[in-house]
Amino acid sequence: MESANEYMWILVAMVVSFIISLFVFFNSKRKWLGCISQFFTFIVLMILSGILFAMCRGCEDSSNESEAMVGVLLIEEDRDCRFETEWWMKTDNTYYYEFDKGSNHHHVEPCGNDIYSGKGTFTRIDSIYAIKANTNPKLVIYFDLDSQIVTPVYNNDTIEVIHTDWERIKEYFKQSK
């Protein structure tokens, strides 16, 4: 879910908890229960929505991975930080990516921890079996259909292939001729 939608959900939870607190305030002999109910209602709604959003995000991630024709992984490390980026290329010229930044040794956090994901597009390179993602630095994935070899190149370095579905790859290049 995007951050704007999450902020909107926080606003909705605040309004709902306020309405519930007003209901408790006007219908109870102990007026102070209205204030307490607003606090606890908001906390419960935030916990439940966090669980629900995490479940929905997990379902979205797994569906993007299952529909992919190829998945590639870039790992960049220095002394303290580890950066992982996964790209999942689909046959409809879109890709899904996940970025995970964290420390190598969890007792040290000089780089901070960050996880986010998003979507983008890619295009087929004419006259060869390759695709180019619209990223900076560039990500180009070369396909050898006869030998069934995938060679992803990111910023002039090859990176790891974590998933290939040759039926989808052949279908993609057959339809985009």
PDB file of N, CA, C and O in Angstrom, residues 4 30 40 42 44 49 77-78 83 89 102 104 147 163:
ATOM      1  N   ALA A   4       0.403   7.384   1.048  1.00  0.00           N
ATOM      2  CA  ALA A   4      -0.770   8.261   1.073  1.00  0.00           C
ATOM      3  C   ALA A   4      -2.006   7.482   1.518  1.00  0.00           C
ATOM      4  O   ALA A   4      -2.832   8.001   2.277  1.00  0.00           O
ATOM      5  N   ARG A  30     -20.382   7.009  33.300  1.00  0.00           N
ATOM      6  CA  ARG A  30     -18.980   7.373  33.567  1.00  0.00           C
ATOM      7  C   ARG A  30     -18.443   8.055  32.308  1.00  0.00           C
ATOM      8  O   ARG A  30     -18.020   7.412  31.359  1.00  0.00           O
ATOM      9  N   PHE A  40      -8.048   3.488  23.232  1.00  0.00           N
ATOM     10  CA  PHE A  40      -7.934   2.050  23.001  1.00  0.00           C
ATOM     11  C   PHE A  40      -8.518   1.629  21.647  1.00  0.00           C
ATOM     12  O   PHE A  40      -7.991   0.734  20.994  1.00  0.00           O
ATOM     13  N   PHE A  42      -8.485   3.444  18.919  1.00  0.00           N
ATOM     14  CA  PHE A  42      -7.492   3.835  17.923  1.00  0.00           C
ATOM     15  C   PHE A  42      -6.331   2.841  17.898  1.00  0.00           C
ATOM     16  O   PHE A  42      -5.889   2.416  16.823  1.00  0.00           O
ATOM     17  N   VAL A  44      -6.330  -0.358  18.839  1.00  0.00           N
ATOM     18  CA  VAL A  44      -6.793  -1.636  18.284  1.00  0.00           C
ATOM     19  C   VAL A  44      -6.955  -1.543  16.767  1.00  0.00           C
ATOM     20  O   VAL A  44      -6.535  -2.452  16.029  1.00  0.00           O
ATOM     21  N   SER A  49      -5.168  -2.994  11.445  1.00  0.00           N
ATOM     22  CA  SER A  49      -4.870  -2.540  10.084  1.00  0.00           C
ATOM     23  C   SER A  49      -3.429  -2.863   9.697  1.00  0.00           C
ATOM     24  O   SER A  49      -3.151  -3.180   8.546  1.00  0.00           O
ATOM     25  N   GLU A  77      27.358  -4.627  -1.012  1.00  0.00           N
ATOM     26  CA  GLU A  77      27.756  -4.595   0.396  1.00  0.00           C
ATOM     27  C   GLU A  77      28.983  -3.718   0.564  1.00  0.00           C
ATOM     28  O   GLU A  77      29.823  -3.635  -0.315  1.00  0.00           O
ATOM     29  N   ASP A  78      29.032  -3.090   1.710  1.00  0.00           N
ATOM     30  CA  ASP A  78      30.278  -2.469   2.141  1.00  0.00           C
ATOM     31  C   ASP A  78      30.538  -2.986   3.556  1.00  0.00           C
ATOM     32  O   ASP A  78      29.965  -3.984   3.967  1.00  0.00           O
ATOM     33  N   PHE A  83      22.778  -3.884   0.759  1.00  0.00           N
ATOM     34  CA  PHE A  83      21.672  -3.419  -0.063  1.00  0.00           C
ATOM     35  C   PHE A  83      21.269  -4.544  -1.008  1.00  0.00           C
ATOM     36  O   PHE A  83      22.095  -5.019  -1.766  1.00  0.00           O
ATOM     37  N   MET A  89      10.456  -9.475 -13.572  1.00  0.00           N
ATOM     38  CA  MET A  89       9.985  -9.020 -14.879  1.00  0.00           C
ATOM     39  C   MET A  89       8.777  -9.847 -15.325  1.00  0.00           C
ATOM     40  O   MET A  89       8.833 -11.078 -15.328  1.00  0.00           O
ATOM     41  N   GLY A 102      19.923  -2.739   4.972  1.00  0.00           N
ATOM     42  CA  GLY A 102      20.129  -3.060   6.376  1.00  0.00           C
ATOM     43  C   GLY A 102      21.596  -3.196   6.684  1.00  0.00           C
ATOM     44  O   GLY A 102      22.453  -3.135   5.808  1.00  0.00           O
ATOM     45  N   ASN A 104      25.016  -5.146   8.008  1.00  0.00           N
ATOM     46  CA  ASN A 104      25.576  -6.491   7.984  1.00  0.00           C
ATOM     47  C   ASN A 104      25.607  -7.103   9.369  1.00  0.00           C
ATOM     48  O   ASN A 104      25.323  -8.271   9.555  1.00  0.00           O
ATOM     49  N   SER A 147      20.284 -21.975 -25.586  1.00  0.00           N
ATOM     50  CA  SER A 147      21.009 -22.571 -24.457  1.00  0.00           C
ATOM     51  C   SER A 147      20.280 -22.390 -23.131  1.00  0.00           C
ATOM     52  O   SER A 147      20.715 -22.922 -22.109  1.00  0.00           O
ATOM     53  N   HIS A 163      15.209 -16.555 -10.644  1.00  0.00           N
ATOM     54  CA  HIS A 163      14.021 -17.248 -11.140  1.00  0.00           C
ATOM     55  C   HIS A 163      13.957 -17.106 -12.660  1.00  0.00           C
ATOM     56  O   HIS A 163      14.192 -16.025 -13.190  1.00  0.00           O
TER      57      HIS A 163
END
